[in-house]
Short mmCIF file of C-alpha atoms in Angstrom, two decimals:
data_model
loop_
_atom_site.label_atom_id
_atom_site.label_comp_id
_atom_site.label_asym_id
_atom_site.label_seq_id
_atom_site.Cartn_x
_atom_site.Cartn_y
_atom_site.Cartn_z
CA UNK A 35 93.12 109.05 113.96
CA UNK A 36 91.54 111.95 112.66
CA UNK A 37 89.27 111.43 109.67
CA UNK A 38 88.44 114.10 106.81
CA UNK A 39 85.89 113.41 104.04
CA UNK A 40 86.29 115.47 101.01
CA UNK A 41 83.48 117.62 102.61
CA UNK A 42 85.19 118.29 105.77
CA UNK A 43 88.21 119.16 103.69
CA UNK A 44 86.16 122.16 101.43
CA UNK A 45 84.78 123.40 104.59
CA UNK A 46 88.74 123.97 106.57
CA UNK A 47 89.06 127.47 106.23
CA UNK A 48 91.24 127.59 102.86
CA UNK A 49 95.43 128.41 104.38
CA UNK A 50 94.64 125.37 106.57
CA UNK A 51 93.37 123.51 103.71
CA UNK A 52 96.61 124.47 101.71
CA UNK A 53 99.13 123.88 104.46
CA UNK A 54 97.14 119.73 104.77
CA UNK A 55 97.64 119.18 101.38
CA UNK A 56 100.61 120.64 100.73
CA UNK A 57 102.68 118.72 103.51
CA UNK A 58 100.21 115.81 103.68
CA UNK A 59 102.17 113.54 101.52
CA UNK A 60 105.57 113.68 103.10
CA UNK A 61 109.36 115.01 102.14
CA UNK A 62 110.16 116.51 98.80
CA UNK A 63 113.56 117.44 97.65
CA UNK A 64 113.81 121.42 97.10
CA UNK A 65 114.87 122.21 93.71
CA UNK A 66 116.46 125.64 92.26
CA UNK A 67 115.38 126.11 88.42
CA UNK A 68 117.51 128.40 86.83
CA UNK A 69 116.70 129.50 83.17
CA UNK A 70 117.37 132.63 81.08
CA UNK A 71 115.07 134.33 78.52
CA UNK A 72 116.48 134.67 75.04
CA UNK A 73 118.36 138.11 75.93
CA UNK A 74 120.46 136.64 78.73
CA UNK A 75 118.09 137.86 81.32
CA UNK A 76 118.30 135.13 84.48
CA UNK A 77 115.39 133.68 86.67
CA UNK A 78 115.60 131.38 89.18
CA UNK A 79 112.60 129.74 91.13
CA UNK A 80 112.28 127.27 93.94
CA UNK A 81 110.12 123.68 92.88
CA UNK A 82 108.94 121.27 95.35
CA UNK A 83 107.94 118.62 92.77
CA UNK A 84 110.66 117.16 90.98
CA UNK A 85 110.00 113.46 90.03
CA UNK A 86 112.07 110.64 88.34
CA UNK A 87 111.01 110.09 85.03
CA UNK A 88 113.99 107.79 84.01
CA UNK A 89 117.17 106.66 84.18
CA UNK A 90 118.33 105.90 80.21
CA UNK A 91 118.16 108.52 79.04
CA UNK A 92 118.02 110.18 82.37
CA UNK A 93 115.01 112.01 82.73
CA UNK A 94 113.04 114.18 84.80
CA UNK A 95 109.86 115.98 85.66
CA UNK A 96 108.40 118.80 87.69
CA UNK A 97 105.11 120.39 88.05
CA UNK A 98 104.39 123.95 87.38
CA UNK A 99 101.28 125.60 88.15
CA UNK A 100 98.71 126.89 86.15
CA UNK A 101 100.13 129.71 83.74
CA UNK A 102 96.81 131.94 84.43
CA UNK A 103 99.84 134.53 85.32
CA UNK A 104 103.15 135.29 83.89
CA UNK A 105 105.65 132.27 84.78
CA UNK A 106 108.62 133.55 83.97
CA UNK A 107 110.48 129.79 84.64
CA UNK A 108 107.52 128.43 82.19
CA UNK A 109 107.90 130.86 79.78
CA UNK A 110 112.36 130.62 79.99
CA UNK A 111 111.87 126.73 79.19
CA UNK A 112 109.91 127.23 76.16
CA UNK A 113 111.79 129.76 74.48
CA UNK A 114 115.23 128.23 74.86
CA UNK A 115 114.34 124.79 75.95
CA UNK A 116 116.83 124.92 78.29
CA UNK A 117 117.19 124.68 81.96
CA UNK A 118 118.70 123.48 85.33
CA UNK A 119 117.92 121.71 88.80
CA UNK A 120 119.89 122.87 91.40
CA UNK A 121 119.30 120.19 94.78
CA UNK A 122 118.77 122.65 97.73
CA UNK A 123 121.49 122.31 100.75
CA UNK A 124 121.27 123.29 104.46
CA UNK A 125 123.78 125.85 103.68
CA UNK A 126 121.63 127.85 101.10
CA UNK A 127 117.95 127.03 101.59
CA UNK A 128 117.08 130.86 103.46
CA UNK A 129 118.32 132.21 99.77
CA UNK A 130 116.26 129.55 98.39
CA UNK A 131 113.10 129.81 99.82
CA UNK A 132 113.68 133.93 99.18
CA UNK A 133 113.13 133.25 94.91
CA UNK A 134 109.38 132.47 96.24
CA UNK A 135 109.17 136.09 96.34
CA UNK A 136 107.15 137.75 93.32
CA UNK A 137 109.95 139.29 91.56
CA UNK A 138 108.97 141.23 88.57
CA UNK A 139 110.88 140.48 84.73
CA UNK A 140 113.29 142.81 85.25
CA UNK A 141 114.57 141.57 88.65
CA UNK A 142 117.00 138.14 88.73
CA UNK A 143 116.39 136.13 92.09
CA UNK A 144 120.12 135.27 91.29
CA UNK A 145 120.96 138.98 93.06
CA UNK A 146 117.79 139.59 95.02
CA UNK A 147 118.23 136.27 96.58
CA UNK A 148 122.21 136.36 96.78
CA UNK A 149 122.80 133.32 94.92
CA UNK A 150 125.40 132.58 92.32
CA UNK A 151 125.08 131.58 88.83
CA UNK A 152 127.57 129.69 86.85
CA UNK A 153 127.99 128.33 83.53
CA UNK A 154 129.33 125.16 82.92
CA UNK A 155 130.56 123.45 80.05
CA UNK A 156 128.81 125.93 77.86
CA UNK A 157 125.39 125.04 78.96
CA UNK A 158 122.85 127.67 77.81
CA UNK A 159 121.09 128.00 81.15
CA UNK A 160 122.37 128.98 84.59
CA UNK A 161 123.07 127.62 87.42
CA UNK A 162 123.84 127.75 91.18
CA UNK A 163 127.22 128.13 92.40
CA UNK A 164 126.45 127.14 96.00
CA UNK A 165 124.33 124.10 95.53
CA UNK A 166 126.35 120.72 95.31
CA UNK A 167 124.07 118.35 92.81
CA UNK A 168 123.57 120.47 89.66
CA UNK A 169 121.85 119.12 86.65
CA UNK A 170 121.25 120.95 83.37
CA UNK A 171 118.44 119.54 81.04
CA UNK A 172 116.87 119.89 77.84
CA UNK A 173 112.88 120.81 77.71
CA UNK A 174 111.30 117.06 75.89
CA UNK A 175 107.52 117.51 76.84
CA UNK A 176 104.91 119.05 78.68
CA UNK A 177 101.54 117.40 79.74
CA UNK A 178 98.60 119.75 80.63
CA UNK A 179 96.89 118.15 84.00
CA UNK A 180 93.09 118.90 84.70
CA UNK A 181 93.32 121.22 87.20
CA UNK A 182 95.97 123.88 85.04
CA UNK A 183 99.00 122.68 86.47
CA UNK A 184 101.97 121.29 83.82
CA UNK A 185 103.83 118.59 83.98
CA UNK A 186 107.09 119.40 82.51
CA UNK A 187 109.51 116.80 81.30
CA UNK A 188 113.37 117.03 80.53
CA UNK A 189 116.33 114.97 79.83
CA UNK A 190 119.74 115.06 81.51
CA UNK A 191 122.41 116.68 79.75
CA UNK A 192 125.13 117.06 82.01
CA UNK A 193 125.81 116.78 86.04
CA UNK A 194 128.11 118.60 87.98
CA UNK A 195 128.24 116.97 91.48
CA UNK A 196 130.63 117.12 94.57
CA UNK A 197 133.02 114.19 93.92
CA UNK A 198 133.07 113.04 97.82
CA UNK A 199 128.99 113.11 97.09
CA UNK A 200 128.93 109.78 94.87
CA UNK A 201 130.12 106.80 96.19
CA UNK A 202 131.33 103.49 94.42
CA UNK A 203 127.88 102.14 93.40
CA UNK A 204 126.92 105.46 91.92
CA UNK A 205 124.23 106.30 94.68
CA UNK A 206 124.68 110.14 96.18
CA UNK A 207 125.21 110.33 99.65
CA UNK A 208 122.56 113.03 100.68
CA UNK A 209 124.55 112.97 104.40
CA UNK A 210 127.36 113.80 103.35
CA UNK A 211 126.08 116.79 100.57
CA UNK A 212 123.88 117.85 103.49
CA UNK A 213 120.82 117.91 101.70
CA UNK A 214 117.32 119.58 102.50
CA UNK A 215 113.89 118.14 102.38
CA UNK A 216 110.79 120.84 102.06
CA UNK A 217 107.49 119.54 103.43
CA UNK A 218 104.85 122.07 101.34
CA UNK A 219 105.99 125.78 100.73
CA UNK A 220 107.64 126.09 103.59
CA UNK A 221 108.58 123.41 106.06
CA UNK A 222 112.55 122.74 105.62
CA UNK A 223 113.61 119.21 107.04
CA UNK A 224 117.70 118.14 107.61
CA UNK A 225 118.10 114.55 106.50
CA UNK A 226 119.63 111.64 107.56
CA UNK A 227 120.24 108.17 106.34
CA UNK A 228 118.52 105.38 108.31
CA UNK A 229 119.93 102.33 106.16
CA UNK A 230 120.45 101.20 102.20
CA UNK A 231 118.68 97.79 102.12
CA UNK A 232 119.03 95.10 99.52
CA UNK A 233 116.89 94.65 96.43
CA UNK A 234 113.86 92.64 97.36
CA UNK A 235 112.88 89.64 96.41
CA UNK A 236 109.67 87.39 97.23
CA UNK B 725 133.19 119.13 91.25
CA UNK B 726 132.58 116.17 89.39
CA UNK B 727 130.99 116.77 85.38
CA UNK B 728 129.74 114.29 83.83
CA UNK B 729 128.23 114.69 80.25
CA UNK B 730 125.41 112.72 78.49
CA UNK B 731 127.91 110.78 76.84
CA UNK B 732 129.57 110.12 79.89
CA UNK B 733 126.51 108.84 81.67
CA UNK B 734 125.66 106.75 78.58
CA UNK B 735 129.40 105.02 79.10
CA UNK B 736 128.69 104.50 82.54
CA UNK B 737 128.02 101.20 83.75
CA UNK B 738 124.25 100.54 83.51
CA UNK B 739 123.61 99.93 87.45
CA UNK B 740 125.59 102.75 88.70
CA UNK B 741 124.19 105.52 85.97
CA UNK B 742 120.97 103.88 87.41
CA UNK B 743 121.86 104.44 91.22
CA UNK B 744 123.56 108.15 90.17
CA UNK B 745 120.26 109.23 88.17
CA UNK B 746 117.70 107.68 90.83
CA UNK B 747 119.28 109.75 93.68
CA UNK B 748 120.53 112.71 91.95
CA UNK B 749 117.57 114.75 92.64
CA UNK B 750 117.22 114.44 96.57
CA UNK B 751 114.96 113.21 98.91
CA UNK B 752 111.15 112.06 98.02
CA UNK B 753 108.17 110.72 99.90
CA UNK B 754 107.73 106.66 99.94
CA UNK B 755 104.37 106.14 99.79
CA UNK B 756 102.56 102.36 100.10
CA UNK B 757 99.64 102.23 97.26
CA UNK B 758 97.45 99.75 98.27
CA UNK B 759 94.49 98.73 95.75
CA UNK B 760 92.38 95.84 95.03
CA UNK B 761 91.04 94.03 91.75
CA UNK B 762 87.62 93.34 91.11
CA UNK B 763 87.10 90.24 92.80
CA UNK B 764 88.91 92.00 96.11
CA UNK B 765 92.23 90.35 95.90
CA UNK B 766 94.66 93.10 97.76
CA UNK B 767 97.97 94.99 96.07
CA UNK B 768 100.63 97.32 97.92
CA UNK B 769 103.29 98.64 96.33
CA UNK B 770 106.29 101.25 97.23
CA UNK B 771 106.36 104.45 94.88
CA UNK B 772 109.09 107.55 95.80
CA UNK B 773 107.48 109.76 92.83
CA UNK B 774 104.46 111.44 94.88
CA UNK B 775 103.99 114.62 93.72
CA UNK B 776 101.43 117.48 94.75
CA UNK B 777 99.13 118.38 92.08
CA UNK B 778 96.50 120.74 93.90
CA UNK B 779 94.96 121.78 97.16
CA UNK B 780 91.27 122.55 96.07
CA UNK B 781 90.21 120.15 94.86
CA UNK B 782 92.92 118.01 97.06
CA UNK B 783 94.76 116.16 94.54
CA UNK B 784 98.10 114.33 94.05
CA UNK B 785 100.17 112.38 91.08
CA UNK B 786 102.68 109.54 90.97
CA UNK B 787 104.86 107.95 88.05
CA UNK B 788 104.15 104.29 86.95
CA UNK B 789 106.64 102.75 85.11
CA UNK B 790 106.02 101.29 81.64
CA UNK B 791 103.12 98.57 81.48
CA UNK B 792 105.33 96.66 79.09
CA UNK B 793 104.87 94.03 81.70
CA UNK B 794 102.16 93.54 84.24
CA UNK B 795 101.25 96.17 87.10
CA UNK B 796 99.12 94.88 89.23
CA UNK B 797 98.78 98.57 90.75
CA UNK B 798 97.84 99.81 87.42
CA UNK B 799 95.68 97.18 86.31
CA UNK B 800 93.60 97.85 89.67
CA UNK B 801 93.86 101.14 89.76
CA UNK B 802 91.94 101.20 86.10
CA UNK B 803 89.48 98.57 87.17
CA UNK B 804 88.37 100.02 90.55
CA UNK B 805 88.93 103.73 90.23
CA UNK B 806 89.91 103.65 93.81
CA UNK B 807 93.70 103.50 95.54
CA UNK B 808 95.11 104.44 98.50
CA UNK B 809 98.30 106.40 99.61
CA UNK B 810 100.02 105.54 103.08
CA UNK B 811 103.04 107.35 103.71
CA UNK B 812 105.54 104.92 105.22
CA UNK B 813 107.12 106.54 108.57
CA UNK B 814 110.53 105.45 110.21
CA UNK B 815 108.41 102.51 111.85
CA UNK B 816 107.86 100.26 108.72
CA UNK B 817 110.11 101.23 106.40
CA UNK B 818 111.79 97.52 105.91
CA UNK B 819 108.08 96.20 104.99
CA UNK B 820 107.38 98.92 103.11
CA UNK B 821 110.26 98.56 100.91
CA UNK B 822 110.08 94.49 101.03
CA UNK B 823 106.78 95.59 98.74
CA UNK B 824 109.32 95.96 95.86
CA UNK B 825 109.83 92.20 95.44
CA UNK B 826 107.88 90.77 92.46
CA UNK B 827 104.98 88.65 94.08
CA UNK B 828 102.13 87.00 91.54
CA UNK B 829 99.18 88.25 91.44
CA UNK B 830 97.80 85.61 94.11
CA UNK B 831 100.33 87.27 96.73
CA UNK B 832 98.85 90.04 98.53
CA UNK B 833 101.96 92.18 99.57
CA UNK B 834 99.88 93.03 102.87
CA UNK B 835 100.34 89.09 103.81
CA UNK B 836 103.45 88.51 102.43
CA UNK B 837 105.27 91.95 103.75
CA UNK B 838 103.66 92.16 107.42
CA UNK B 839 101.53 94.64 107.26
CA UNK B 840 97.69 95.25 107.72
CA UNK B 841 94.81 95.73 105.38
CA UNK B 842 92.30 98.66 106.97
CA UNK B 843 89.13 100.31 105.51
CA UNK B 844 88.14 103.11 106.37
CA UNK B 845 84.76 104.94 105.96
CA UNK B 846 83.71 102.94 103.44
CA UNK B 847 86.61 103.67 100.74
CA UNK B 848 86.94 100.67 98.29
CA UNK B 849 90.43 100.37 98.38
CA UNK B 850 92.67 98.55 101.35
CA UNK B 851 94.88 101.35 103.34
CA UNK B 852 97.73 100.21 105.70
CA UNK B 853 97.19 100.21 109.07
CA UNK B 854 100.56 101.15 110.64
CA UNK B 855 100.68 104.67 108.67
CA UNK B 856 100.28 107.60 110.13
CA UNK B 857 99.22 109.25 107.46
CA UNK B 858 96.31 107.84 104.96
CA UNK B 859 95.38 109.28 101.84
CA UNK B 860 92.34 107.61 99.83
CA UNK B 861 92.20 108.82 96.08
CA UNK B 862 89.93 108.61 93.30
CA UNK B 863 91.52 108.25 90.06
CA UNK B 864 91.43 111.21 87.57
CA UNK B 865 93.44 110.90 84.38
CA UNK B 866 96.82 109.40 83.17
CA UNK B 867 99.63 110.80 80.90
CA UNK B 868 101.72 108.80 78.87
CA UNK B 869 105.29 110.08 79.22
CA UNK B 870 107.66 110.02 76.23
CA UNK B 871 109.99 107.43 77.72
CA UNK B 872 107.01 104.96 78.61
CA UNK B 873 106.60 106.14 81.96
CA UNK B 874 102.86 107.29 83.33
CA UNK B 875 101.74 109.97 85.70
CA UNK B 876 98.99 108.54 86.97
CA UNK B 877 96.61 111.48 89.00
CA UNK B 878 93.91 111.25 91.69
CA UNK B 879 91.66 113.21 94.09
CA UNK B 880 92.02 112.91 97.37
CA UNK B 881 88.72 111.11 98.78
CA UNK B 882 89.44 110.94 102.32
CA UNK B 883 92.48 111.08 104.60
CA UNK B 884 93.15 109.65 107.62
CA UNK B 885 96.17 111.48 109.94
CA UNK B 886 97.41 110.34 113.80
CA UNK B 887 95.60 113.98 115.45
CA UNK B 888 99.23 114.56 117.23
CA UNK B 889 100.25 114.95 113.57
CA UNK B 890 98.29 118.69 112.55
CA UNK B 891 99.15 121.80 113.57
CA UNK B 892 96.68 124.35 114.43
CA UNK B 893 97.86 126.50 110.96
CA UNK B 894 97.02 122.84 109.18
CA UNK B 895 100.96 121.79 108.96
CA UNK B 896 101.65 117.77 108.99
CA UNK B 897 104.56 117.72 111.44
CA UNK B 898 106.76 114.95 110.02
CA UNK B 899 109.07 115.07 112.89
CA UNK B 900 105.92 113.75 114.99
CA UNK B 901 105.12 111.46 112.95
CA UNK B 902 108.38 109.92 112.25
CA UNK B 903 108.01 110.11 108.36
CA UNK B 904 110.90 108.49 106.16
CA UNK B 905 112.75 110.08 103.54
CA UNK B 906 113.68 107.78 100.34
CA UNK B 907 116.46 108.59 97.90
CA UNK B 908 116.34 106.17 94.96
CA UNK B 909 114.54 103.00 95.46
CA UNK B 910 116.95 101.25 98.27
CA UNK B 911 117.93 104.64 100.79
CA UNK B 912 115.64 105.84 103.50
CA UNK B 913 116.21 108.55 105.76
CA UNK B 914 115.07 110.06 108.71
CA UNK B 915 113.76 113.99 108.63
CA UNK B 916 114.10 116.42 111.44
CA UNK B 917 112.63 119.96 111.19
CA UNK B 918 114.91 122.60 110.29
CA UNK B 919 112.86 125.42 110.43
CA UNK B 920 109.51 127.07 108.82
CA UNK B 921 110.35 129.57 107.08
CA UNK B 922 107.65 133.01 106.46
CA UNK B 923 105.72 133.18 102.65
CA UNK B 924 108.60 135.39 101.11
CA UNK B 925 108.26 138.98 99.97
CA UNK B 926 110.65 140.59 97.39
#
């Protein structure tokens, strides 16, 4: 095993540092958040961080980092408190990695990126036609962490999912949707499931 | 597509809205956090909510459910200052998740489950020893979340990684290292690199 004190880890020259910590702790789902500003202008940005809050109501979270420079996703969710989660697919994730890019106001990663949006059941914010799993929430709460980043908190107020995606128990099938994991910025991982196993008991 | 509303998820039956909302949002990290009370009596538990906070300092966050009943994790976590994250690979997944069962507080999960207390470089809290991937944290700060719900958030102490599992840019290669994929709290998955894609330019 190699070892790393927190001393060996501020002396890694600092894009090896980054790349460590970013894809030390494992596979994160790769999220799409589409929001508009208050004149109908789109935005759409790519999140690896999107965390269960909870499940009545259904809730949850993402982090966002420090707002030291204009965030236009940031800035979308507090103005019209609304927004959506798109789940990232095999089929789109090139497009989805692309609304990385540094865009400026005026530009929508919807058309730079050549990705879709879509309105459903008169939801204020947009989302993406191509993705499978879309959820549209309300802005509840944010939570300022130490180091500038936000915790941002919303509720679920309505799904749109691929009907062969849910099966009886209510659990999505991820194999079937064809699903992406993102390991840091950058890394995109296919998925496959290895086995459901029973709720455990001592 | 399938659209569901609030009101429809409210009318769902409790255990599948539960299933739907836990696995809605893709694939997470599982992560083992192993702790200890005062007196040295060992805890490991299964979170999927890991969530990158920073890279300088290192740091990372996770969501505790509501204390409303006793966390051993928590409790420990508060007492000690010190936890650990393991990141549970393809290997150990059924012991890993076996952690989920309610033991007392006289149970260590590392007995009960199968799996192996290890210190490392003098960090106070017990890491598992059939990870591949070792995180040790110091506790920072907690937010209380509207719904009950903490994000607890730590800096990363020390980590311990197999060497075959680093890149020379700094990259963890999860295919390597076997890493598991959870969706909900029952689903694990296997990950296979799809590709790495370039930092993206407008």
């Amino acid at each position: 095993m190699k070892i790393l004190s927190k001393a060996d880890l501020e002396s890694l020259d600092k894009y090896h540092r980054i790349n460590l910590i970013n894809t030390l702790s494992g596979i994160k789902s790769a999220s799409l958040i589409g929001t508009s500003d208050t004149e109908g202008m789109t935005n759409l940005s790519i999140f690896n961080s999107t965390c269960h809050i909870g499940a009545n109501p259904g809730s949850l979270g993402f982090i966002m980092r420090p707002i030291s420079v204009e965030r236009h996703t940031y800035a979308n969710i507090k103005s019209t408190n609304h927004y959506t989660m798109n789940i990232v697919a095999q089929g789109f994730y090139t497009q989805a990695h692309q609304t990385s890019a540094k865009y400026d106001k005026l530009t929508s990663e919807f058309d730079a990126c050549d990705l879709t949006e879509e309105y459903i059941h008169g939801f204020k914010a947009p989302f993406v036609k191509e993705a499978n799993i879309k959820i549209g929430l309300v802005f509840i709460e944010e939570h300022l962490i130490y180091n500038g980043t936000i915790l941002m908190v919303g509720e679920i107020e309505v799904i749109a999912i691929e009907e062969k995606g849910i099966n009886e128990s209510g659990h999505v099938d991820h194999n079937i949707l064809n699903t992406a994991g993102v390991s840091g910025l950058d890394t995109y991982y296919t998925v496959k499931e290895l086995s459901r196993l029973p709720f455990a008991r001592p």
